[in-house]
PDB file of C-alpha atoms in Angstrom:
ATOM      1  CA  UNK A   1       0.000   0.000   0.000  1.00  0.00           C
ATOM      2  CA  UNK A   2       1.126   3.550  -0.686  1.00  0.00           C
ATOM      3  CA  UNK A   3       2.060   5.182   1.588  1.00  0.00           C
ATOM      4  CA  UNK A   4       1.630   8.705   0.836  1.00  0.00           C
ATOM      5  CA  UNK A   5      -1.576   8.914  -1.831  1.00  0.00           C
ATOM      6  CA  UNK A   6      -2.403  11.903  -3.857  1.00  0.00           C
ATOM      7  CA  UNK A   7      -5.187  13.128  -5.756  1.00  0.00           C
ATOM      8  CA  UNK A   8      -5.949  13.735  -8.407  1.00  0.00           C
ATOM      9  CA  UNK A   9      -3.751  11.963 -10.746  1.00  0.00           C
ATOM     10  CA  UNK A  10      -4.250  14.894 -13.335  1.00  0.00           C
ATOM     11  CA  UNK A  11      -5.946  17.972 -13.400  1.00  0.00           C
ATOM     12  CA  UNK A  12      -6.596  20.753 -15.717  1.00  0.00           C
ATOM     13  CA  UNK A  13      -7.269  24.315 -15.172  1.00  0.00           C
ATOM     14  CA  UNK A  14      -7.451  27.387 -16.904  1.00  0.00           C
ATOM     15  CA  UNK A  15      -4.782  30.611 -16.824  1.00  0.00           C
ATOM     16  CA  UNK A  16      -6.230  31.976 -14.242  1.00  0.00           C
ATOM     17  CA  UNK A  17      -7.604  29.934 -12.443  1.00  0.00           C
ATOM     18  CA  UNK A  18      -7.294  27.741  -8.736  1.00  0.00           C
ATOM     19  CA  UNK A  19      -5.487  24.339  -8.511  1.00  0.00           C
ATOM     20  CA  UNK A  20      -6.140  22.230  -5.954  1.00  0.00           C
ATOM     21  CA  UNK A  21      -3.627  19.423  -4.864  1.00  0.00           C
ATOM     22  CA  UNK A  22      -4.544  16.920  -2.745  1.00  0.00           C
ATOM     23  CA  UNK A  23      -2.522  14.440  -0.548  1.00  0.00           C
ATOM     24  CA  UNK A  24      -2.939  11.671   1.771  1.00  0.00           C
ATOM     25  CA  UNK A  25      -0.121   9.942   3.969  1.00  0.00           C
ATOM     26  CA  UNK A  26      -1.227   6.621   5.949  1.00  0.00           C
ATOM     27  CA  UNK A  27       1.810   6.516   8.296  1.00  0.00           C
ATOM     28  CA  UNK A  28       1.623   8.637  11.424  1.00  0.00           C
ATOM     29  CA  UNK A  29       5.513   8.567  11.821  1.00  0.00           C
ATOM     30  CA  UNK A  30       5.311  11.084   8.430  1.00  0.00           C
ATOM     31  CA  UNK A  31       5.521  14.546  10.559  1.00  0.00           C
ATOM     32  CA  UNK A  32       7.151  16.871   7.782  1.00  0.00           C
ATOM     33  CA  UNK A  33       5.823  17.312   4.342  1.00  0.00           C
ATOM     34  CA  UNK A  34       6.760  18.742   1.261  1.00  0.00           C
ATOM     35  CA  UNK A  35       5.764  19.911  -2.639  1.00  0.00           C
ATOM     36  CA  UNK A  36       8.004  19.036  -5.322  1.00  0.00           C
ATOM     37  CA  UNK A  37       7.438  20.387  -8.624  1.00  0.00           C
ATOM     38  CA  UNK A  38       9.185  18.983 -11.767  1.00  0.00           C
ATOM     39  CA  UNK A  39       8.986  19.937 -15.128  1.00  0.00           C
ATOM     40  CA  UNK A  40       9.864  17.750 -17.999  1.00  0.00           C
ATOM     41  CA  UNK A  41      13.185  16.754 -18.143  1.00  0.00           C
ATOM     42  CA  UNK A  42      14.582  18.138 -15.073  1.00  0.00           C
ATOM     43  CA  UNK A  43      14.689  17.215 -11.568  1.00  0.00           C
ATOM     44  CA  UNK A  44      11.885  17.351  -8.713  1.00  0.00           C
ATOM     45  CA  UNK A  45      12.604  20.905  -6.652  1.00  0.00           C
ATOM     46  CA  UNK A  46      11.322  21.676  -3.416  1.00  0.00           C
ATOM     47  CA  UNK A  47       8.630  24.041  -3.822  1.00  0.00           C
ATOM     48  CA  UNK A  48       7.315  24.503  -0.201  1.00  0.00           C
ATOM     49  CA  UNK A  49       7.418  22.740   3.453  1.00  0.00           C
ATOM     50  CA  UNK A  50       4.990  22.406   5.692  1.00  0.00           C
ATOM     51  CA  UNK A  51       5.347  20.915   9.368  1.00  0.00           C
ATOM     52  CA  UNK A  52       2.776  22.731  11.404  1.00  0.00           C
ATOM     53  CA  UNK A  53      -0.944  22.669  11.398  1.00  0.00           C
ATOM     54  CA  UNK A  54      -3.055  25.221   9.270  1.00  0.00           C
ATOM     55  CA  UNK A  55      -2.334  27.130   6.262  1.00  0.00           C
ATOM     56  CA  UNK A  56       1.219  28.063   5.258  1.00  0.00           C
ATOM     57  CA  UNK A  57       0.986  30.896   2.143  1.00  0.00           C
ATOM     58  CA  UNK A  58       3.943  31.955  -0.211  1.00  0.00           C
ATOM     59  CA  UNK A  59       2.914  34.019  -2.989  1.00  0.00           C
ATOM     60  CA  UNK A  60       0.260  32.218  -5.356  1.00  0.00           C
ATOM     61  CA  UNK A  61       1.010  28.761  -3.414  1.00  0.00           C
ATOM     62  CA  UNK A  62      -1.002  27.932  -0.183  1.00  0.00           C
ATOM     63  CA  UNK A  63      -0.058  24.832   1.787  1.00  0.00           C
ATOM     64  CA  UNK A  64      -2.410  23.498   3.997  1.00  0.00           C
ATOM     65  CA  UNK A  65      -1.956  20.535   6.837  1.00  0.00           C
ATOM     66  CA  UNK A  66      -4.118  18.672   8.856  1.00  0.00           C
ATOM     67  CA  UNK A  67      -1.945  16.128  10.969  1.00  0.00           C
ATOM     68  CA  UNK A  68      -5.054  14.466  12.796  1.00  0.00           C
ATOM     69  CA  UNK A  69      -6.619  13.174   9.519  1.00  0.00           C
ATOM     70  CA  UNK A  70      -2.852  13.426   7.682  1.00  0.00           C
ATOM     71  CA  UNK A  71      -3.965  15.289   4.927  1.00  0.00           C
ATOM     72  CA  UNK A  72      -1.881  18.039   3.217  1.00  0.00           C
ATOM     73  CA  UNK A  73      -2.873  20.208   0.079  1.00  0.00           C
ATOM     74  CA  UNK A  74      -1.814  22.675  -2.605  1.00  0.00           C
ATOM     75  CA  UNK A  75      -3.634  25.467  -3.922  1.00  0.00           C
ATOM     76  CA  UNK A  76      -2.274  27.650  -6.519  1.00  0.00           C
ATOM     77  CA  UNK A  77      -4.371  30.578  -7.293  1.00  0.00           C
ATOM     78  CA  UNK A  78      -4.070  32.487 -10.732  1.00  0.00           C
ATOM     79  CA  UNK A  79      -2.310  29.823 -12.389  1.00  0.00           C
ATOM     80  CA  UNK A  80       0.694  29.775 -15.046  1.00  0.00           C
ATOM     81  CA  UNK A  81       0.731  27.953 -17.872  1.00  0.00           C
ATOM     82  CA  UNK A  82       4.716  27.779 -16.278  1.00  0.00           C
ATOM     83  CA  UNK A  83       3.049  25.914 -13.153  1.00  0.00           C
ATOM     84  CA  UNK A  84       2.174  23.078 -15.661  1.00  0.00           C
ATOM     85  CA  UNK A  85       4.317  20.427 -14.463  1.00  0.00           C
ATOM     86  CA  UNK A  86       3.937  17.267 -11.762  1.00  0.00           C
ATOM     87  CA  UNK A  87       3.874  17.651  -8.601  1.00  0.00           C
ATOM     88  CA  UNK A  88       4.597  15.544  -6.147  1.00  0.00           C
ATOM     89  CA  UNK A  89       3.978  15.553  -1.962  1.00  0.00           C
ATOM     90  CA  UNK A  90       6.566  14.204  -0.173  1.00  0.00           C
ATOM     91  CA  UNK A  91       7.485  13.052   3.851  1.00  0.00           C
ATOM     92  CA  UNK A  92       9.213  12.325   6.013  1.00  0.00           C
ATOM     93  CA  UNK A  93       9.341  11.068   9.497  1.00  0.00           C
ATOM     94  CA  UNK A  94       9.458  12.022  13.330  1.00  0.00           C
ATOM     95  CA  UNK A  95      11.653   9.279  13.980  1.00  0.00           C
ATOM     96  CA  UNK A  96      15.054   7.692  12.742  1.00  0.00           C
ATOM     97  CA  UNK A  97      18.186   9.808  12.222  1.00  0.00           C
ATOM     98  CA  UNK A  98      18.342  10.369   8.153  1.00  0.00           C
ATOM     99  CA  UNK A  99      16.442  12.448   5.995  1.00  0.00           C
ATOM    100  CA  UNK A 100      14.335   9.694   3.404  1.00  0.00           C
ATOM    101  CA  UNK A 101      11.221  11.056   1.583  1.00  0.00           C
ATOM    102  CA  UNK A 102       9.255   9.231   0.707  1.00  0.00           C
ATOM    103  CA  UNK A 103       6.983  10.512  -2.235  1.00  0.00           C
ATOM    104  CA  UNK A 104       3.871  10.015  -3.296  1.00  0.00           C
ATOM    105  CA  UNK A 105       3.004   8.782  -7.096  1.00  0.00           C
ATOM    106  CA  UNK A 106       2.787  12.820  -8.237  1.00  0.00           C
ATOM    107  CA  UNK A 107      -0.347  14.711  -9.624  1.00  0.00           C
ATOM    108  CA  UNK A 108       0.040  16.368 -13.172  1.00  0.00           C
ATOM    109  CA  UNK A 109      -1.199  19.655 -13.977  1.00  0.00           C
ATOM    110  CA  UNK A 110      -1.983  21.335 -16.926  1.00  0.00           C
ATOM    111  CA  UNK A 111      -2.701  25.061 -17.275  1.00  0.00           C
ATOM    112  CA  UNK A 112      -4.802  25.772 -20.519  1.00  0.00           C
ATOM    113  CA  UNK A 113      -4.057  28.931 -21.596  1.00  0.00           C
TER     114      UNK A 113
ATOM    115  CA  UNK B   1      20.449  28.315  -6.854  1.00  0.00           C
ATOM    116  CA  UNK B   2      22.393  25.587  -5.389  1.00  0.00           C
ATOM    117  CA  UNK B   3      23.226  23.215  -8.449  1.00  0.00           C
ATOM    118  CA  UNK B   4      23.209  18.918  -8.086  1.00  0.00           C
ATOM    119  CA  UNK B   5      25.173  18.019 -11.566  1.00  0.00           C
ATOM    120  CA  UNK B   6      24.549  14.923 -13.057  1.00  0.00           C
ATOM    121  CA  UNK B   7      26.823  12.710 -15.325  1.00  0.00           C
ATOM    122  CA  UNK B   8      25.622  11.496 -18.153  1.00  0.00           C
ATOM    123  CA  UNK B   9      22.505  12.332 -19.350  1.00  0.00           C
ATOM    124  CA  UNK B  10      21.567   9.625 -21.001  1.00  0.00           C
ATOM    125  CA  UNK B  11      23.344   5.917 -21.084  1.00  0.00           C
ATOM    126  CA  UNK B  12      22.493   2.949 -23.368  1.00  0.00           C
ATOM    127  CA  UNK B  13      23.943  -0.363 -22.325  1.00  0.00           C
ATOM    128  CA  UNK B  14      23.109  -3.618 -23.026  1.00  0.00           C
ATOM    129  CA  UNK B  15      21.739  -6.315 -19.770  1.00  0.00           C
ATOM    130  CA  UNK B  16      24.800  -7.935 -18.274  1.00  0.00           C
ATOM    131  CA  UNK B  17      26.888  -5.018 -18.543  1.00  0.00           C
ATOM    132  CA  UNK B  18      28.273  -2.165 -15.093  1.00  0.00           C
ATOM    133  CA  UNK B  19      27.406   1.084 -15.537  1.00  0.00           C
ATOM    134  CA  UNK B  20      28.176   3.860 -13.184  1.00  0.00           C
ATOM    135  CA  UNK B  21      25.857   6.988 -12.742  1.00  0.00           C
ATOM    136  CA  UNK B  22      27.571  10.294 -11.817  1.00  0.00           C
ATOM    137  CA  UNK B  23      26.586  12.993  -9.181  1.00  0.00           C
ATOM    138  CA  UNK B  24      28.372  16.023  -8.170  1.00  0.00           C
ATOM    139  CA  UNK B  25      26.299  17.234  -5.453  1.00  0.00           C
ATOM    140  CA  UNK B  26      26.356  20.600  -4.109  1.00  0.00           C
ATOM    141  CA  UNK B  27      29.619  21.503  -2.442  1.00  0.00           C
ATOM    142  CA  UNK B  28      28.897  21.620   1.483  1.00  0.00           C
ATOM    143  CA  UNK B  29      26.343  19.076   1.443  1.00  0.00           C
ATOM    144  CA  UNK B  30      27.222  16.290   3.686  1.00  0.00           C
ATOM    145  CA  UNK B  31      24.231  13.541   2.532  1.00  0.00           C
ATOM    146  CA  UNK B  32      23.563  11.882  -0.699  1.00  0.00           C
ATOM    147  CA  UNK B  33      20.563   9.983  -1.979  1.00  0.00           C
ATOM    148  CA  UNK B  34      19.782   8.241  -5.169  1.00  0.00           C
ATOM    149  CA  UNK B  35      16.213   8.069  -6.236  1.00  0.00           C
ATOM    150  CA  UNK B  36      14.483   5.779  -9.019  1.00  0.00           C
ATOM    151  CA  UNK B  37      11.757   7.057 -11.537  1.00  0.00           C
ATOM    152  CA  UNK B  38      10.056   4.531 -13.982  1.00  0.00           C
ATOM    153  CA  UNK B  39       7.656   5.961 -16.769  1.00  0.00           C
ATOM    154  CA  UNK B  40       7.987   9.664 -15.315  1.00  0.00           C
ATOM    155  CA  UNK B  41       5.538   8.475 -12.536  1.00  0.00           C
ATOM    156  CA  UNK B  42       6.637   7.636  -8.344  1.00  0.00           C
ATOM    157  CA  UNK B  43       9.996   8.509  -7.074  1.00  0.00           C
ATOM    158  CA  UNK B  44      11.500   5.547  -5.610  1.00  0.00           C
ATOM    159  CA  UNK B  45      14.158   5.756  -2.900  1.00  0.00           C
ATOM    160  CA  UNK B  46      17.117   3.309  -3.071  1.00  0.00           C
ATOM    161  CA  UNK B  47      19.590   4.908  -0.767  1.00  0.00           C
ATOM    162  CA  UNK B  48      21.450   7.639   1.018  1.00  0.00           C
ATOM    163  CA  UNK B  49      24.963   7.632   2.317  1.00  0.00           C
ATOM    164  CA  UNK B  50      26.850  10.012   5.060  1.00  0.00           C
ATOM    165  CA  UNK B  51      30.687  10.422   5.853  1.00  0.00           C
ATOM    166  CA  UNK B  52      31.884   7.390   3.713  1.00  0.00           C
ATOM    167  CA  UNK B  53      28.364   4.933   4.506  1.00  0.00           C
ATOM    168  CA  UNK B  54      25.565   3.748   3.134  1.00  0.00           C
ATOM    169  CA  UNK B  55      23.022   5.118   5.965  1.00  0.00           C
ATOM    170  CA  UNK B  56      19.415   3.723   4.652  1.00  0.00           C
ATOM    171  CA  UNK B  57      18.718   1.731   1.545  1.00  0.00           C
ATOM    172  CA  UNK B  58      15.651   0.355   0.284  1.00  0.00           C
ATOM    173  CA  UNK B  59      14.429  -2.636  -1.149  1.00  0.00           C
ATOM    174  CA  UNK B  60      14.972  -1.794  -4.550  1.00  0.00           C
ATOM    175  CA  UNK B  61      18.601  -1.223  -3.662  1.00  0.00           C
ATOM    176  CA  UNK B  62      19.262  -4.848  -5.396  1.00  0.00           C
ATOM    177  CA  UNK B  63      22.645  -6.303  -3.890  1.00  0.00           C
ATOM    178  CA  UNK B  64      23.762  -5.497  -7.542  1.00  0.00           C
ATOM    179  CA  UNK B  65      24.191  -1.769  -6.752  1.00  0.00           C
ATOM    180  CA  UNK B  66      26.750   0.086  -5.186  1.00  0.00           C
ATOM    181  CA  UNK B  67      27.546   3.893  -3.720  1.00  0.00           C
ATOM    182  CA  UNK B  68      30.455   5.547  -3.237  1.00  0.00           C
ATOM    183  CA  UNK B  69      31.945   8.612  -2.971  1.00  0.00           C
ATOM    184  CA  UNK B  70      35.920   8.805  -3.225  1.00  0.00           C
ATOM    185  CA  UNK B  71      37.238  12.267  -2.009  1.00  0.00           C
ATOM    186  CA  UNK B  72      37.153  15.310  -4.124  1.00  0.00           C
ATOM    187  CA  UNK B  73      35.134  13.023  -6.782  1.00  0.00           C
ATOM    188  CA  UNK B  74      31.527  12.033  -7.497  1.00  0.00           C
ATOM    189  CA  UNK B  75      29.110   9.947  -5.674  1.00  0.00           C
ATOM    190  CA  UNK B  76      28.385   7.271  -8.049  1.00  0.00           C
ATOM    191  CA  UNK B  77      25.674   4.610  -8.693  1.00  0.00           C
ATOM    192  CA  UNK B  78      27.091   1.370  -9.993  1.00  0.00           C
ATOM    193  CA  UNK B  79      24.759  -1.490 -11.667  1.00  0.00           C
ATOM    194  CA  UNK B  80      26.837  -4.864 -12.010  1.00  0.00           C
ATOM    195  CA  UNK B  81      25.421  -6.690 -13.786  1.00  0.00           C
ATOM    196  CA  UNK B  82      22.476  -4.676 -15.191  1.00  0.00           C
ATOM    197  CA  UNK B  83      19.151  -5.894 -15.996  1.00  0.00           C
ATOM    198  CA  UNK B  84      16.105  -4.876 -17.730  1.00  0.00           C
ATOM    199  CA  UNK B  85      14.351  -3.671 -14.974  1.00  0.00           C
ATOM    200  CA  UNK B  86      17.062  -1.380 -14.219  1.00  0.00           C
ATOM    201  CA  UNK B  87      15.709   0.654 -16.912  1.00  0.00           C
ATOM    202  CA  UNK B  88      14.544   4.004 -15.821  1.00  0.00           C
ATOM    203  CA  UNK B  89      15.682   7.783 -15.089  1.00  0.00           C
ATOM    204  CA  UNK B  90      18.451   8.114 -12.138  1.00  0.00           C
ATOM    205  CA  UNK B  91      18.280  10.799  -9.883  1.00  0.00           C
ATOM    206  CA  UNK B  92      20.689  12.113  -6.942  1.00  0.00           C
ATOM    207  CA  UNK B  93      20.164  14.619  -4.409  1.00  0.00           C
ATOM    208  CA  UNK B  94      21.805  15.734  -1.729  1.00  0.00           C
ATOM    209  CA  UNK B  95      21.182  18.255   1.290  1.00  0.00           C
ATOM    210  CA  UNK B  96      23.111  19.767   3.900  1.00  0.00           C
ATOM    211  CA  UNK B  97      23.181  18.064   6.927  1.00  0.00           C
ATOM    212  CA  UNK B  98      20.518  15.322   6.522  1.00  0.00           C
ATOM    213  CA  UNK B  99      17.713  16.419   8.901  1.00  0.00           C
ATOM    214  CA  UNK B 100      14.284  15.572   8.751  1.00  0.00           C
ATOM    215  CA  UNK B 101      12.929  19.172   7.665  1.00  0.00           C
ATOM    216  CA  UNK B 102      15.680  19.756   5.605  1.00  0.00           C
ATOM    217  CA  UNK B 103      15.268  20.303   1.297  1.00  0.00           C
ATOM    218  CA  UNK B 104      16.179  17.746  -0.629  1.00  0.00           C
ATOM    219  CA  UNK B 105      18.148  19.209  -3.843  1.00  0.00           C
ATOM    220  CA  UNK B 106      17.864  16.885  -6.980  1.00  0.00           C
ATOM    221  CA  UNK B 107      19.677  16.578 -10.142  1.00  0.00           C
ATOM    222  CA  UNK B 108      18.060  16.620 -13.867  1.00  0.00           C
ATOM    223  CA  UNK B 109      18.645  12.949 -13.740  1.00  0.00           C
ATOM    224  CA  UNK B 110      20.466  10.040 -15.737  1.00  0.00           C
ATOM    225  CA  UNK B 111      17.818   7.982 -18.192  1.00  0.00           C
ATOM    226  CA  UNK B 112      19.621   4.634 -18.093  1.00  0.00           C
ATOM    227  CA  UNK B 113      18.291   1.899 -21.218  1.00  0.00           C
ATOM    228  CA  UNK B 114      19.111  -1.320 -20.604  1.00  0.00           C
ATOM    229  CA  UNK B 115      18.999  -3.677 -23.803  1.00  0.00           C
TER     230      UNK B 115
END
């Protein structure tokens, strides 16, 4: 079983609009979590953390975490077509002494200009 | 930014054959990872290494692969003997002191074919 689910598994949305990024971790030892972004033919790059509960806003990109129910999300208002790419959530855990993400299987998004 | 450099882009071999993937990760970052991505889908981890030693692999880390990182050279991924399944893109990372809340800082990858 996964362990860290997202949904959707594609989405499209106009320049413009809201994208909404959902993500689902079913190990309680995952206590940080993070969105990667790649674009074709590069690597993943950290796009924002999130370790606390509630929102966490930088510019058009608003985490949000819930660690009683696990669930983290991505909402990118006014979006790019230069935000289409996939994007992946990512964690890691409270316990154990290296950093190992594990990442979920990435949501694609398409901004339709 | 802070640049992860990766070595070559692309490598054809044929199954049965080593091949060693190149990484030169950012300069005072002291923890390495290689990651596995089939199909442009899931990032797989296969292992990171600290000071010299493999720290955490996973199960995909096959006892066919191999890490190292000689001083003042690259931290390489070695396949011997490769197989099919060993097709897919390669990519390391590395970050600065390997905590928990740390960024992980990936490369554009290594798309290894395996014929």
């Amino acid at each position: 079983q996964q362990k860290v689910q997202q949904s959707p598994e594609s989405l499209s949305v106009p320049e413009g609009g809201m994208a909404s990024l959902n993500c689902t971790s079913s190990d309680r030892n995952f206590q940080y979590f993070w969105w990667y972004r790649q674009h074709s033919g590069e690597g993943p790059k950290a796009l924002m953390s999130i370790f606390s509960d509630g929102d966490k806003k930088e510019g058009r990109f608003t985490a949000h975490l819930n660690k009683a129910s696990l669930h983290v999300s991505l909402h990118i208002r006014d979006s790019q077509p230069s935000d289409s790419a996939l994007y992946f959530c990512a964690a890691s855990g409270a316990t154990g002494g290296n950093n190992k993400l594990t990442f979920g299987q990435g949501t694609v998004l398409s901004v339709i200009p | 930014g802070p640049k992860v450099l990766q070595i070559p882009s692309h490598q054809i071999i044929d199954m049965g054959q080593m091949v060693t993937l190149n990484c030169d990760p950012v300069s005072n970052h002291l923890y390495f990872y290689w990651y596995k991505q089939i199909l442009g889908q899931q990032m797989e981890f296969l292992v990171n290494f600290y000071n010299g030693k493999v720290m955490e692999k996973s199960k995909l880390f096959k006892d066919q692969f191999s890490v190292e990182r000689p001083d003042g050279s690259y931290f390489t991924l070695k396949i011997q003997p490769t197989a099919l399944e060993d097709s897919a893109v390669y990519f390391c990372a590395s970050s600065l002191r390997g905590q928990k809340n740390e960024r992980l800082f990936f490369g554009h990858g290594t798309k290894l074919s395996v014929l």
